[in-house]
Coordinates of N, CA and C in Angstrom, one line a residue:
M20 N 91.4 112.4 132.3 CA 91.5 112.5 133.8 C 92.6 113.5 134.1
V21 N 92.4 114.2 135.2 CA 93.4 115.1 135.7 C 93.6 114.8 137.2
W22 N 94.9 114.3 137.5 CA 95.2 113.9 138.8 C 96.2 115.0 139.4
I23 N 95.7 115.7 140.4 CA 96.6 116.7 141.0 C 97.4 116.1 142.2
G24 N 97.0 114.9 142.6 CA 97.7 114.2 143.7 C 97.8 112.8 143.4
L25 N 99.0 112.2 143.7 CA 99.2 110.8 143.4 C 100.1 110.3 144.6
Y26 N 99.5 109.4 145.4 CA 100.3 108.9 146.5 C 100.4 107.4 146.5
G27 N 101.5 106.9 146.9 CA 101.7 105.4 146.8 C 102.2 105.0 145.5
S28 N 102.0 103.7 145.2 CA 102.6 103.1 144.0 C 101.5 102.9 142.9
I29 N 100.5 103.7 143.0 CA 99.4 103.6 142.0 C 99.8 104.2 140.7
S30 N 99.3 103.7 139.6 CA 99.6 104.3 138.3 C 98.4 104.4 137.4
P31 N 98.3 105.3 136.6 CA 97.1 105.5 135.7 C 97.0 104.4 134.7
L32 N 95.9 104.2 134.0 CA 95.8 103.3 132.9 C 96.8 103.7 131.9
S33 N 97.6 102.8 131.4 CA 98.7 103.1 130.5 C 98.9 102.0 129.4
A34 N 99.1 102.4 128.2 CA 99.4 101.5 127.1 C 100.8 101.0 127.2
N35 N 101.7 101.7 128.0 CA 103.1 101.3 128.0 C 103.5 100.6 129.3
G36 N 102.6 100.1 130.1 CA 102.9 99.3 131.3 C 102.9 100.1 132.6
Y37 N 103.4 99.3 133.6 CA 103.5 99.9 134.9 C 104.9 99.8 135.4
P38 N 105.4 100.8 136.0 CA 104.9 102.1 136.1 C 104.8 102.7 134.7
F39 N 103.9 103.7 134.5 CA 103.8 104.2 133.2 C 105.0 105.2 132.8
T40 N 105.2 105.3 131.5 CA 106.1 106.3 131.0 C 105.3 107.4 130.3
P41 N 105.5 108.6 130.7 CA 104.7 109.7 130.1 C 104.9 109.8 128.6
V42 N 103.8 110.0 127.9 CA 103.8 110.2 126.4 C 104.1 111.7 126.1
A43 N 103.9 112.6 127.1 CA 104.2 114.0 127.0 C 104.3 114.6 128.4
T44 N 104.8 115.8 128.5 CA 104.9 116.5 129.8 C 104.5 118.0 129.6
P45 N 103.3 118.2 129.4 CA 102.8 119.6 129.2 C 102.7 120.4 130.5
A46 N 102.8 121.7 130.4 CA 102.6 122.6 131.5 C 101.2 123.2 131.3
I47 N 100.3 123.1 132.2 CA 98.9 123.6 132.1 C 98.5 124.3 133.4
G48 N 98.1 125.5 133.4 CA 97.6 126.2 134.6 C 98.7 126.3 135.6
G49 N 100.0 126.5 135.2 CA 101.1 126.7 136.1 C 101.6 125.4 136.7
V50 N 101.1 124.2 136.3 CA 101.5 122.9 136.9 C 102.1 122.1 135.7
Q51 N 103.2 121.4 136.0 CA 103.8 120.5 135.0 C 103.1 119.2 135.2
F52 N 102.6 118.6 134.1 CA 101.9 117.3 134.1 C 102.7 116.3 133.3
D53 N 102.6 115.0 133.8 CA 103.0 113.8 133.0 C 101.7 113.3 132.3
L54 N 101.7 113.0 131.0 CA 100.5 112.6 130.4 C 100.6 111.1 130.1
A55 N 99.6 110.3 130.5 CA 99.5 108.9 130.3 C 98.4 108.6 129.3
Y56 N 98.6 107.6 128.5 CA 97.5 107.2 127.5 C 97.3 105.7 127.6
G57 N 96.1 105.3 127.6 CA 95.8 103.9 127.6 C 94.3 103.6 127.1
L58 N 94.0 102.4 127.0 CA 92.6 102.0 126.6 C 91.9 101.3 127.7
N59 N 90.6 101.7 127.9 CA 89.7 101.0 128.8 C 88.7 100.4 127.9
G60 N 88.9 99.1 127.5 CA 88.1 98.5 126.4 C 88.5 99.2 125.1
N61 N 87.5 99.8 124.4 CA 87.9 100.5 123.2 C 87.8 102.0 123.4
V62 N 87.8 102.5 124.7 CA 87.7 103.9 125.0 C 89.1 104.4 125.3
K63 N 89.5 105.4 124.6 CA 90.8 106.0 124.8 C 90.8 106.9 126.0
V64 N 91.8 106.7 126.9 CA 91.9 107.4 128.2 C 93.2 108.2 128.2
Y65 N 93.1 109.5 128.4 CA 94.2 110.4 128.6 C 94.2 110.8 130.1
S66 N 95.3 110.6 130.8 CA 95.4 111.0 132.2 C 96.6 112.0 132.4
F67 N 96.3 113.2 132.9 CA 97.3 114.2 133.2 C 97.6 114.0 134.7
L68 N 98.8 113.8 135.1 CA 99.2 113.6 136.5 C 100.2 114.7 136.8
A69 N 100.0 115.4 137.9 CA 100.9 116.4 138.4 C 102.3 115.8 138.5
H70 N 103.3 116.4 137.8 CA 104.6 115.8 137.8 C 105.2 115.6 139.2
S71 N 104.9 116.5 140.1 CA 105.4 116.3 141.5 C 104.6 115.3 142.2
H72 N 103.5 114.8 141.7 CA 102.6 113.9 142.3 C 101.9 114.4 143.4
A73 N 102.1 115.7 143.7 CA 101.4 116.3 144.9 C 101.2 117.8 144.7
A74 N 100.5 118.2 143.6 CA 100.2 119.6 143.5 C 99.2 120.0 144.5
T75 N 99.4 120.9 145.4 CA 98.5 121.2 146.5 C 97.5 122.2 146.0
R76 N 97.6 122.8 144.8 CA 96.7 123.8 144.4 C 96.6 123.8 142.9
F77 N 95.4 123.9 142.3 CA 95.3 124.0 140.9 C 94.1 125.0 140.6
S78 N 94.4 125.9 139.8 CA 93.3 126.8 139.3 C 93.6 127.0 137.8
G79 N 92.6 126.6 137.1 CA 92.8 126.8 135.6 C 91.5 126.4 134.9
D80 N 91.6 126.5 133.6 CA 90.5 126.3 132.7 C 90.7 124.9 132.1
L81 N 89.7 124.0 132.4 CA 89.7 122.7 131.9 C 89.8 122.6 130.4
T82 N 89.4 123.6 129.7 CA 89.5 123.5 128.2 C 91.0 123.6 127.8
A83 N 91.9 124.0 128.7 CA 93.3 124.0 128.3 C 93.8 122.5 128.1
F84 N 93.3 121.6 128.9 CA 93.7 120.2 128.7 C 93.1 119.7 127.4
Y85 N 91.8 120.0 127.1 CA 91.2 119.6 125.9 C 91.9 120.1 124.7
K86 N 92.3 121.4 124.7 CA 93.0 122.0 123.6 C 94.4 121.4 123.4
Y87 N 95.0 121.1 124.5 CA 96.3 120.4 124.4 C 96.2 119.1 123.6
L88 N 95.2 118.3 124.0 CA 95.0 117.0 123.4 C 94.6 117.2 121.9
E89 N 93.7 118.2 121.6 CA 93.3 118.4 120.3 C 94.5 118.8 119.4
Q90 N 95.4 119.7 119.9 CA 96.5 120.2 119.1 C 97.6 119.1 119.0
N91 N 97.8 118.2 120.0 CA 98.9 117.3 120.0 C 98.5 115.8 119.7
F92 N 97.3 115.5 119.8 CA 96.9 114.1 119.6 C 95.7 113.9 118.7
S93 N 95.6 114.8 117.7 CA 94.5 114.7 116.7 C 94.7 113.5 115.9
A94 N 96.0 113.1 115.6 CA 96.2 111.9 114.8 C 95.8 110.6 115.5
N95 N 95.5 110.7 116.8 CA 95.1 109.6 117.6 C 93.5 109.7 117.8
G96 N 92.9 110.6 117.1 CA 91.4 110.6 117.1 C 90.9 111.7 118.0
F97 N 91.7 112.5 118.7 CA 91.2 113.5 119.6 C 90.9 114.8 118.7
T98 N 89.6 115.0 118.5 CA 89.3 116.1 117.6 C 88.3 117.1 118.2
S99 N 88.0 118.2 117.6 CA 87.1 119.2 118.1 C 85.7 118.8 118.1
V100 N 85.3 117.7 117.5 CA 83.9 117.2 117.6 C 83.6 116.5 118.9
L101 N 84.6 116.2 119.7 CA 84.4 115.6 121.0 C 83.9 116.6 122.0
V102 N 83.1 116.2 123.0 CA 82.6 117.1 123.9 C 82.8 116.6 125.4
L103 N 83.0 117.5 126.3 CA 83.1 117.1 127.7 C 81.7 116.8 128.2
Q104 N 81.5 115.6 128.8 CA 80.2 115.1 129.3 C 80.1 115.2 130.8
D105 N 81.2 115.2 131.5 CA 81.1 115.0 132.9 C 82.3 115.6 133.6
V106 N 82.1 116.2 134.8 CA 83.2 116.7 135.6 C 82.9 116.2 137.0
Q107 N 84.0 115.6 137.6 CA 83.9 115.1 139.0 C 85.1 115.5 139.7
A108 N 85.1 115.5 141.0 CA 86.3 115.7 141.8 C 86.2 114.8 143.1
G109 N 87.3 114.5 143.6 CA 87.3 113.7 144.8 C 88.6 112.8 144.9
S110 N 88.6 111.9 145.7 CA 89.7 111.0 145.8 C 89.3 109.6 145.4
E111 N 90.3 108.8 144.9 CA 90.0 107.5 144.4 C 90.9 106.5 145.2
I112 N 90.3 105.8 146.1 CA 91.1 104.9 146.9 C 91.3 103.6 146.2
F113 N 92.6 103.2 146.1 CA 92.9 101.9 145.4 C 93.2 100.8 146.5
T114 N 93.9 101.2 147.5 CA 94.2 100.3 148.6 C 94.2 101.0 149.9
G115 N 94.1 100.4 151.0 CA 94.0 101.0 152.3 C 92.7 101.6 152.6
N116 N 92.6 102.5 153.6 CA 91.4 103.1 154.0 C 91.6 104.5 154.6
K117 N 90.5 105.1 154.9 CA 90.6 106.4 155.6 C 91.2 107.5 154.7
A118 N 91.0 107.4 153.4 CA 91.5 108.5 152.5 C 90.6 109.7 152.7
K119 N 91.2 110.9 152.6 CA 90.4 112.1 152.8 C 90.8 113.1 151.9
L120 N 89.8 113.8 151.3 CA 90.1 114.9 150.4 C 89.5 116.1 151.1
T121 N 90.4 117.1 151.4 CA 89.9 118.4 152.0 C 90.1 119.5 151.0
T122 N 89.1 120.3 150.9 CA 89.2 121.4 150.0 C 88.5 122.6 150.6
T123 N 89.0 123.8 150.4 CA 88.3 125.0 150.9 C 87.5 125.7 149.8
G124 N 87.6 125.1 148.6 CA 86.8 125.7 147.5 C 86.9 124.8 146.2
Y125 N 85.7 124.7 145.6 CA 85.6 123.9 144.3 C 84.6 124.6 143.5
M126 N 85.0 125.0 142.3 CA 84.0 125.7 141.4 C 84.2 125.2 140.0
I127 N 83.1 124.9 139.3 CA 83.1 124.6 137.9 C 82.0 125.5 137.3
S128 N 82.4 126.1 136.2 CA 81.4 126.9 135.4 C 81.5 126.5 134.0
A129 N 80.4 126.4 133.3 CA 80.4 126.1 131.9 C 80.0 127.2 131.0
S130 N 80.6 127.3 129.9 CA 80.1 128.4 128.9 C 80.2 127.9 127.5

C-alpha cells in the first residue's frame, strides 16, 4: 500500500504494534516514506506512508516501490516472481464522516 496522506491517529497494519515503528525509511519519487510491515492472515502487507503524513503531490513509477521491496526484503519472501494485480486510489475512512479526496489528475499506465 502507498499512503500519501495520513490524518488522525490511524496506523497501518503493523507487526510491531500501534503506533507502528517504521522498518525502513526509503525515499521514492521525491517523497520520504516510512515503511510498515504486518500480516493480514497469512498475507504479508507492506505499507509506505509519506513521512510528513501529508504529501500533497506524488508523481512516480509504482515499480520503484516494488523494486525497493525486492532489493531490501527478498529474505522475507518479496521476489521478482510476484506481480502487481490491482491498483486503486481514494480515501479510506476509519472513523468520522464526510472524508473527501480531491484530485485534478490521476493516471496509471502499464507496460
